Each structure stands twice: as C-alpha cells, then as structure tokens.
PDB file of C-alpha atoms in Angstrom:
ATOM      1  CA  ASP A   1     -19.536 -94.443  -9.515  1.00  0.00           C
ATOM      2  CA  VAL A   2     -23.565 -95.404  -8.895  1.00  0.00           C
ATOM      3  CA  LYS A   3     -24.602 -96.073 -12.793  1.00  0.00           C
ATOM      4  CA  VAL A   4     -28.178 -96.370 -13.341  1.00  0.00           C
ATOM      5  CA  THR A   5     -28.669 -96.453 -17.690  1.00  0.00           C
ATOM      6  CA  GLN A   6     -31.687 -96.262 -19.827  1.00  0.00           C
ATOM      7  CA  SER A   7     -32.221 -98.053 -22.838  1.00  0.00           C
ATOM      8  CA  SER A   8     -32.327 -95.323 -25.214  1.00  0.00           C
ATOM      9  CA  ARG A   9     -31.665 -91.376 -25.219  1.00  0.00           C
ATOM     10  CA  TYR A  10     -34.464 -90.257 -27.990  1.00  0.00           C
ATOM     11  CA  LEU A  11     -37.696 -92.462 -28.394  1.00  0.00           C
ATOM     12  CA  VAL A  12     -40.418 -91.472 -31.388  1.00  0.00           C
ATOM     13  CA  LYS A  13     -43.516 -94.160 -31.072  1.00  0.00           C
ATOM     14  CA  ARG A  14     -46.783 -94.135 -32.908  1.00  0.00           C
ATOM     15  CA  THR A  15     -50.238 -94.258 -30.955  1.00  0.00           C
ATOM     16  CA  GLY A  16     -51.479 -96.972 -29.579  1.00  0.00           C
ATOM     17  CA  GLU A  17     -47.976 -98.918 -30.215  1.00  0.00           C
ATOM     18  CA  LYS A  18     -46.304-100.643 -26.394  1.00  0.00           C
ATOM     19  CA  VAL A  19     -43.474 -98.908 -25.294  1.00  0.00           C
ATOM     20  CA  PHE A  20     -40.883-100.434 -22.862  1.00  0.00           C
ATOM     21  CA  LEU A  21     -38.827 -98.272 -21.107  1.00  0.00           C
ATOM     22  CA  GLU A  22     -35.668-100.157 -19.406  1.00  0.00           C
ATOM     23  CA  CYS A  23     -33.270 -99.134 -16.730  1.00  0.00           C
ATOM     24  CA  VAL A  24     -30.575-100.698 -15.253  1.00  0.00           C
ATOM     25  CA  GLN A  25     -28.662-100.046 -12.192  1.00  0.00           C
ATOM     26  CA  ASP A  26     -25.469-101.475 -11.553  1.00  0.00           C
ATOM     27  CA  MET A  27     -25.365-100.958  -7.785  1.00  0.00           C
ATOM     28  CA  ASP A  28     -27.719-103.496  -6.150  1.00  0.00           C
ATOM     29  CA  HIS A  29     -29.324-101.016  -4.950  1.00  0.00           C
ATOM     30  CA  GLU A  30     -33.620-102.081  -3.321  1.00  0.00           C
ATOM     31  CA  ASN A  31     -35.076 -99.081  -4.567  1.00  0.00           C
ATOM     32  CA  MET A  32     -36.137 -97.893  -8.315  1.00  0.00           C
ATOM     33  CA  PHE A  33     -38.195 -95.659  -9.330  1.00  0.00           C
ATOM     34  CA  TRP A  34     -40.211 -93.645 -12.523  1.00  0.00           C
ATOM     35  CA  TYR A  35     -40.566 -90.524 -12.801  1.00  0.00           C
ATOM     36  CA  ARG A  36     -41.938 -87.969 -15.713  1.00  0.00           C
ATOM     37  CA  GLN A  37     -40.843 -84.864 -16.507  1.00  0.00           C
ATOM     38  CA  ASP A  38     -43.329 -81.986 -17.970  1.00  0.00           C
ATOM     39  CA  PRO A  39     -41.971 -78.317 -18.338  1.00  0.00           C
ATOM     40  CA  GLY A  40     -43.889 -76.380 -15.257  1.00  0.00           C
ATOM     41  CA  LEU A  41     -44.839 -79.756 -13.570  1.00  0.00           C
ATOM     42  CA  GLY A  42     -41.358 -80.830 -11.875  1.00  0.00           C
ATOM     43  CA  LEU A  43     -41.043 -85.057 -11.746  1.00  0.00           C
ATOM     44  CA  ARG A  44     -43.895 -86.792 -10.667  1.00  0.00           C
ATOM     45  CA  LEU A  45     -44.086 -89.995  -9.947  1.00  0.00           C
ATOM     46  CA  ILE A  46     -45.317 -92.543 -12.155  1.00  0.00           C
ATOM     47  CA  TYR A  47     -44.072 -96.028  -9.914  1.00  0.00           C
ATOM     48  CA  PHE A  48     -41.945 -97.141  -8.076  1.00  0.00           C
ATOM     49  CA  SER A  49     -40.344-101.039  -6.687  1.00  0.00           C
ATOM     50  CA  TYR A  50     -38.247-101.850  -3.149  1.00  0.00           C
ATOM     51  CA  ASP A  51     -38.074-105.102  -3.575  1.00  0.00           C
ATOM     52  CA  VAL A  52     -38.020-107.664  -7.055  1.00  0.00           C
ATOM     53  CA  LYS A  53     -41.808-108.448  -8.252  1.00  0.00           C
ATOM     54  CA  MET A  54     -42.724-105.719  -5.564  1.00  0.00           C
ATOM     55  CA  LYS A  55     -44.607-102.491  -7.210  1.00  0.00           C
ATOM     56  CA  GLU A  56     -46.360 -99.530  -6.280  1.00  0.00           C
ATOM     57  CA  LYS A  57     -48.239 -97.014  -7.545  1.00  0.00           C
ATOM     58  CA  GLY A  58     -47.174 -93.527  -7.948  1.00  0.00           C
ATOM     59  CA  ASP A  59     -49.101 -90.079  -8.212  1.00  0.00           C
ATOM     60  CA  ILE A  60     -49.645 -90.865 -11.816  1.00  0.00           C
ATOM     61  CA  PRO A  61     -49.654 -94.724 -12.979  1.00  0.00           C
ATOM     62  CA  GLU A  62     -52.768 -94.233 -15.095  1.00  0.00           C
ATOM     63  CA  GLY A  63     -51.516 -95.585 -18.623  1.00  0.00           C
ATOM     64  CA  TYR A  64     -48.251 -97.191 -17.397  1.00  0.00           C
ATOM     65  CA  SER A  65     -47.545-100.518 -15.584  1.00  0.00           C
ATOM     66  CA  VAL A  66     -44.174-101.831 -14.556  1.00  0.00           C
ATOM     67  CA  SER A  67     -41.849-104.728 -14.326  1.00  0.00           C
ATOM     68  CA  ARG A  68     -39.474-105.971 -11.983  1.00  0.00           C
ATOM     69  CA  GLU A  69     -37.810-109.774 -12.028  1.00  0.00           C
ATOM     70  CA  LYS A  70     -34.755-108.943 -11.178  1.00  0.00           C
ATOM     71  CA  LYS A  71     -33.417-106.301  -8.640  1.00  0.00           C
ATOM     72  CA  GLU A  72     -31.376-104.430 -11.445  1.00  0.00           C
ATOM     73  CA  ARG A  73     -34.090-104.127 -13.635  1.00  0.00           C
ATOM     74  CA  PHE A  74     -36.505-101.964 -13.853  1.00  0.00           C
ATOM     75  CA  SER A  75     -39.038-100.994 -16.670  1.00  0.00           C
ATOM     76  CA  LEU A  76     -41.900 -98.877 -17.542  1.00  0.00           C
ATOM     77  CA  ILE A  77     -43.979-100.252 -19.836  1.00  0.00           C
ATOM     78  CA  LEU A  78     -46.467 -97.808 -21.772  1.00  0.00           C
ATOM     79  CA  GLU A  79     -49.291-100.258 -22.485  1.00  0.00           C
ATOM     80  CA  SER A  80     -51.083 -97.884 -25.812  1.00  0.00           C
ATOM     81  CA  ALA A  81     -49.015 -95.181 -26.182  1.00  0.00           C
ATOM     82  CA  SER A  82     -51.137 -91.714 -26.021  1.00  0.00           C
ATOM     83  CA  THR A  83     -50.243 -88.429 -27.602  1.00  0.00           C
ATOM     84  CA  ASN A  84     -50.634 -87.500 -23.737  1.00  0.00           C
ATOM     85  CA  GLN A  85     -47.725 -88.902 -22.847  1.00  0.00           C
ATOM     86  CA  THR A  86     -45.257 -87.248 -24.363  1.00  0.00           C
ATOM     87  CA  SER A  87     -42.435 -86.203 -21.622  1.00  0.00           C
ATOM     88  CA  MET A  88     -39.043 -87.054 -20.466  1.00  0.00           C
ATOM     89  CA  TYR A  89     -39.029 -90.141 -18.446  1.00  0.00           C
ATOM     90  CA  LEU A  90     -36.280 -90.697 -15.642  1.00  0.00           C
ATOM     91  CA  CYS A  91     -35.189 -93.993 -14.342  1.00  0.00           C
ATOM     92  CA  ALA A  92     -33.633 -93.304 -10.669  1.00  0.00           C
ATOM     93  CA  SER A  93     -32.082 -95.682  -7.877  1.00  0.00           C
ATOM     94  CA  SER A  94     -31.388 -95.531  -4.034  1.00  0.00           C
ATOM     95  CA  SER A  95     -30.481 -97.180  -1.326  1.00  0.00           C
ATOM     96  CA  THR A  96     -31.768 -96.630   1.860  1.00  0.00           C
ATOM     97  CA  VAL A  97     -30.999 -92.558   1.329  1.00  0.00           C
ATOM     98  CA  ILE A  98     -29.302 -90.814  -1.897  1.00  0.00           C
ATOM     99  CA  ALA A  99     -31.000 -91.223  -5.107  1.00  0.00           C
ATOM    100  CA  PHE A 100     -29.269 -92.132  -8.491  1.00  0.00           C
ATOM    101  CA  PHE A 101     -30.666 -90.420 -11.647  1.00  0.00           C
ATOM    102  CA  GLY A 102     -30.089 -92.306 -15.534  1.00  0.00           C
ATOM    103  CA  GLN A 103     -30.214 -89.891 -17.941  1.00  0.00           C
ATOM    104  CA  GLY A 104     -33.280 -89.844 -19.039  1.00  0.00           C
ATOM    105  CA  THR A 105     -35.492 -90.867 -22.244  1.00  0.00           C
ATOM    106  CA  ARG A 106     -37.377 -88.268 -24.305  1.00  0.00           C
ATOM    107  CA  LEU A 107     -40.072 -90.212 -25.617  1.00  0.00           C
ATOM    108  CA  THR A 108     -42.184 -88.682 -28.515  1.00  0.00           C
ATOM    109  CA  VAL A 109     -45.757 -90.419 -29.361  1.00  0.00           C
ATOM    110  CA  VAL A 110     -47.191 -88.530 -32.546  1.00  0.00           C
TER     111      VAL A 110
ATOM    112  CA  GLY B   1     -48.197 -86.811   0.775  1.00  0.00           C
ATOM    113  CA  ILE B   2     -46.058 -83.665   1.068  1.00  0.00           C
ATOM    114  CA  GLN B   3     -46.439 -80.759  -0.636  1.00  0.00           C
ATOM    115  CA  VAL B   4     -42.836 -79.365  -1.465  1.00  0.00           C
ATOM    116  CA  GLU B   5     -42.447 -75.505  -2.812  1.00  0.00           C
ATOM    117  CA  GLN B   6     -39.168 -74.059  -4.281  1.00  0.00           C
ATOM    118  CA  SER B   7     -38.863 -70.216  -4.805  1.00  0.00           C
ATOM    119  CA  PRO B   8     -37.801 -68.459  -6.930  1.00  0.00           C
ATOM    120  CA  PRO B   9     -39.333 -70.382 -10.152  1.00  0.00           C
ATOM    121  CA  ASP B  10     -37.062 -68.493 -12.418  1.00  0.00           C
ATOM    122  CA  LEU B  11     -33.096 -66.876 -11.304  1.00  0.00           C
ATOM    123  CA  ILE B  12     -31.439 -64.856 -14.240  1.00  0.00           C
ATOM    124  CA  LEU B  13     -27.808 -63.586 -12.768  1.00  0.00           C
ATOM    125  CA  GLN B  14     -24.433 -62.471 -14.039  1.00  0.00           C
ATOM    126  CA  GLU B  15     -21.722 -64.410 -13.643  1.00  0.00           C
ATOM    127  CA  GLY B  16     -19.965 -63.952 -10.918  1.00  0.00           C
ATOM    128  CA  ALA B  17     -22.666 -63.763  -8.453  1.00  0.00           C
ATOM    129  CA  ASN B  18     -24.297 -65.465  -5.384  1.00  0.00           C
ATOM    130  CA  SER B  19     -28.004 -67.002  -5.361  1.00  0.00           C
ATOM    131  CA  THR B  20     -29.622 -68.525  -2.967  1.00  0.00           C
ATOM    132  CA  LEU B  21     -32.682 -70.956  -3.809  1.00  0.00           C
ATOM    133  CA  ARG B  22     -35.713 -72.239  -1.019  1.00  0.00           C
ATOM    134  CA  CYS B  23     -37.469 -75.372  -0.772  1.00  0.00           C
ATOM    135  CA  ASN B  24     -40.129 -75.586   1.324  1.00  0.00           C
ATOM    136  CA  PHE B  25     -42.259 -78.522   2.773  1.00  0.00           C
ATOM    137  CA  SER B  26     -45.514 -78.904   3.868  1.00  0.00           C
ATOM    138  CA  ASP B  27     -45.258 -81.499   6.318  1.00  0.00           C
ATOM    139  CA  SER B  28     -42.089 -83.094   8.549  1.00  0.00           C
ATOM    140  CA  VAL B  29     -40.191 -84.475   5.500  1.00  0.00           C
ATOM    141  CA  ASN B  30     -36.862 -86.650   6.016  1.00  0.00           C
ATOM    142  CA  ASN B  31     -34.519 -87.638   3.267  1.00  0.00           C
ATOM    143  CA  LEU B  32     -34.157 -84.180   2.273  1.00  0.00           C
ATOM    144  CA  GLN B  33     -32.161 -83.671  -1.314  1.00  0.00           C
ATOM    145  CA  TRP B  34     -31.012 -80.965  -3.453  1.00  0.00           C
ATOM    146  CA  PHE B  35     -30.754 -81.635  -7.123  1.00  0.00           C
ATOM    147  CA  HIS B  36     -28.951 -79.980 -10.230  1.00  0.00           C
ATOM    148  CA  GLN B  37     -30.126 -80.875 -13.739  1.00  0.00           C
ATOM    149  CA  ASN B  38     -27.973 -79.894 -17.008  1.00  0.00           C
ATOM    150  CA  PRO B  39     -29.348 -78.748 -20.078  1.00  0.00           C
ATOM    151  CA  TRP B  40     -28.732 -82.161 -21.432  1.00  0.00           C
ATOM    152  CA  GLY B  41     -31.425 -83.446 -18.700  1.00  0.00           C
ATOM    153  CA  GLN B  42     -28.276 -85.792 -16.505  1.00  0.00           C
ATOM    154  CA  LEU B  43     -30.078 -85.434 -12.709  1.00  0.00           C
ATOM    155  CA  ILE B  44     -26.721 -85.640 -10.483  1.00  0.00           C
ATOM    156  CA  ASN B  45     -27.230 -84.984  -6.555  1.00  0.00           C
ATOM    157  CA  LEU B  46     -26.109 -82.642  -4.690  1.00  0.00           C
ATOM    158  CA  PHE B  47     -26.297 -82.745  -0.946  1.00  0.00           C
ATOM    159  CA  TYR B  48     -28.393 -85.275   1.139  1.00  0.00           C
ATOM    160  CA  ILE B  49     -29.260 -83.012   4.208  1.00  0.00           C
ATOM    161  CA  PRO B  50     -32.265 -83.907   5.923  1.00  0.00           C
ATOM    162  CA  SER B  51     -30.331 -81.394   8.978  1.00  0.00           C
ATOM    163  CA  GLY B  52     -27.847 -78.511   9.574  1.00  0.00           C
ATOM    164  CA  THR B  53     -25.356 -77.554   6.938  1.00  0.00           C
ATOM    165  CA  LYS B  54     -23.053 -78.946   4.808  1.00  0.00           C
ATOM    166  CA  GLN B  55     -20.585 -77.122   1.595  1.00  0.00           C
ATOM    167  CA  ASN B  56     -19.152 -78.741  -1.371  1.00  0.00           C
ATOM    168  CA  GLY B  57     -17.091 -75.849  -3.019  1.00  0.00           C
ATOM    169  CA  ARG B  58     -19.044 -73.381  -3.284  1.00  0.00           C
ATOM    170  CA  LEU B  59     -22.516 -74.900  -3.137  1.00  0.00           C
ATOM    171  CA  SER B  60     -24.028 -74.977   0.206  1.00  0.00           C
ATOM    172  CA  ALA B  61     -26.848 -76.054   1.729  1.00  0.00           C
ATOM    173  CA  THR B  62     -29.111 -75.674   5.028  1.00  0.00           C
ATOM    174  CA  THR B  63     -31.692 -77.631   5.885  1.00  0.00           C
ATOM    175  CA  VAL B  64     -34.064 -76.595   9.086  1.00  0.00           C
ATOM    176  CA  ALA B  65     -36.200 -78.946   9.796  1.00  0.00           C
ATOM    177  CA  THR B  66     -38.174 -77.648  12.682  1.00  0.00           C
ATOM    178  CA  GLU B  67     -39.473 -75.187  10.192  1.00  0.00           C
ATOM    179  CA  ARG B  68     -39.742 -76.895   6.701  1.00  0.00           C
ATOM    180  CA  TYR B  69     -37.055 -75.042   4.393  1.00  0.00           C
ATOM    181  CA  SER B  70     -33.473 -75.860   3.272  1.00  0.00           C
ATOM    182  CA  LEU B  71     -31.702 -73.578   1.497  1.00  0.00           C
ATOM    183  CA  LEU B  72     -29.003 -73.874  -1.849  1.00  0.00           C
ATOM    184  CA  TYR B  73     -26.394 -71.187  -1.976  1.00  0.00           C
ATOM    185  CA  ILE B  74     -24.024 -70.896  -4.725  1.00  0.00           C
ATOM    186  CA  SER B  75     -21.203 -68.714  -4.473  1.00  0.00           C
ATOM    187  CA  SER B  76     -18.831 -66.904  -7.419  1.00  0.00           C
ATOM    188  CA  SER B  77     -21.821 -68.946 -10.418  1.00  0.00           C
ATOM    189  CA  GLN B  78     -20.215 -69.651 -13.060  1.00  0.00           C
ATOM    190  CA  THR B  79     -22.066 -70.678 -16.554  1.00  0.00           C
ATOM    191  CA  THR B  80     -21.980 -73.757 -15.806  1.00  0.00           C
ATOM    192  CA  ASP B  81     -23.755 -73.743 -13.152  1.00  0.00           C
ATOM    193  CA  SER B  82     -26.755 -73.278 -15.215  1.00  0.00           C
ATOM    194  CA  GLY B  83     -29.962 -75.403 -15.082  1.00  0.00           C
ATOM    195  CA  VAL B  84     -32.862 -76.059 -12.962  1.00  0.00           C
ATOM    196  CA  TYR B  85     -32.337 -77.367  -9.423  1.00  0.00           C
ATOM    197  CA  PHE B  86     -34.548 -79.336  -7.709  1.00  0.00           C
ATOM    198  CA  CYS B  87     -34.828 -80.012  -4.038  1.00  0.00           C
ATOM    199  CA  ALA B  88     -36.662 -83.480  -3.229  1.00  0.00           C
ATOM    200  CA  GLY B  89     -37.814 -85.581   0.156  1.00  0.00           C
ATOM    201  CA  LEU B  90     -39.939 -88.223   1.874  1.00  0.00           C
ATOM    202  CA  SER B  91     -42.171 -87.774   4.224  1.00  0.00           C
ATOM    203  CA  ASN B  92     -41.608 -89.161   8.214  1.00  0.00           C
ATOM    204  CA  PHE B  93     -45.072 -90.501   8.140  1.00  0.00           C
ATOM    205  CA  GLY B  94     -44.373 -93.577   5.983  1.00  0.00           C
ATOM    206  CA  ASN B  95     -45.058 -92.059   2.493  1.00  0.00           C
ATOM    207  CA  GLU B  96     -41.802 -93.988   1.159  1.00  0.00           C
ATOM    208  CA  LYS B  97     -42.667 -91.785  -1.807  1.00  0.00           C
ATOM    209  CA  LEU B  98     -39.446 -88.993  -2.998  1.00  0.00           C
ATOM    210  CA  THR B  99     -41.495 -85.839  -4.233  1.00  0.00           C
ATOM    211  CA  PHE B 100     -40.030 -83.178  -5.877  1.00  0.00           C
ATOM    212  CA  GLY B 101     -40.250 -79.585  -6.104  1.00  0.00           C
ATOM    213  CA  THR B 102     -40.966 -77.406  -9.643  1.00  0.00           C
ATOM    214  CA  GLY B 103     -37.317 -76.445  -9.778  1.00  0.00           C
ATOM    215  CA  THR B 104     -35.488 -73.053 -10.070  1.00  0.00           C
ATOM    216  CA  ARG B 105     -34.720 -72.945 -13.299  1.00  0.00           C
ATOM    217  CA  LEU B 106     -31.068 -71.069 -13.472  1.00  0.00           C
ATOM    218  CA  THR B 107     -29.346 -68.792 -15.807  1.00  0.00           C
ATOM    219  CA  ILE B 108     -25.982 -68.000 -15.590  1.00  0.00           C
ATOM    220  CA  ILE B 109     -24.886 -65.308 -17.867  1.00  0.00           C
ATOM    221  CA  PRO B 110     -21.180 -64.464 -19.396  1.00  0.00           C
TER     222      PRO B 110
END
C-alpha cells in the first residue's frame, strides 16, 4: 500500500515562528502536493512539485514556501507563522492518476 | 482553472438509506477522483473515474464527461460512511493542479 506520512498530527506554534511541515512518501511518486483545509472552503492548493527541486505555486502560496531536495520528501515552510495560518494541512502524492493523502497536520498558531 | 461544485453541502440520513452526491465541473476535466474524509481527517481515495461507471461494494460512481458531472452513490448507508466526500479533477487544458470541491458532509444516524 502507498504510504504518505506527515511528521506531526498536531502542532502548536507562536506567531512569528518559522514552521516546518514534513511529508514523506514511499512509492517513488513524481508528484507531491500541499493543501490546506478550512471549514466551508474545501481543500486549497498551496504548492506542488513534479520533480526534485521543482516547485509550482498553487492557489494560495502567500506566506509559504516549499522544499523538495529528495524525491520522497516534500516540506512546507511557514516563514513567519501568523494566526490566519491556523488550519489543517494535508500532503498528497500521486502517480499520473490517483492521489494519496497523509493523515494531516492540524496546526494552531497562537 | 476549473471550478468544482458539490451538492448537497450537507446530508443527514438514517442508517440503511441510499444517497446520491453530485459533482459539477466548470470545464472539461480529466483525472476525476472521489475521496472520503473520515472523522479523524484522513482522506481516502474511493474512485478514479474520468468517465463511465465503477462499483466497489455499496459504493458506485458515474461520470458523464461530456456533460461535466459525476455522481457518487452510496447504498444501504452505515454509520461508518459518515464524513466528508470530496470530488477533485484536473483540467484538460494543461493545468496540472488537482482542484477540489468544497465537499458534502454526510451524517448517518443509527
């Protein structure tokens, strides 16, 4: 079975902190994605990557950056966390068709 | 990019009832997928269904690509079917972003 693992299930950070969310997949997928999920808004794409060291902005990239130094790992970085970044963050990886998700990280910025 | 609309936004049913969830797309789409998010936040891929009909146990899905909609059918609902159902798709016009609808929250009452 495909496994997508996010480093933390719950995270609490202070305003202004630099935050790293890590995601690792074990199926050699080319494509990896970071979404955030907020009530009533569904899943919104932050960044995605189709190859090592390659990244593309999604719909809401402001305040975020990403890193993909190895194929299996895709990191989301909050440069200076703010309270409006409190959300559920979901990582996904995919082959050419089907996407698989991690368990999600619920981030609270206080 | 494409727009994805799901209906109804909320659905409350008695155990044993059948339900139909709908997904409309604003433009031609491929790579259409249905997901179930359980109460713990985990997103599980249910179907990859760019066109036609597929069945998996009590669940089935139909996509009519020419009319830009997809339907998810759940028969003989069980309490474990509760959660949020999302559809997502990729545009046919080179946009590689997997775009999600806002979801249908299904609650099955014992």
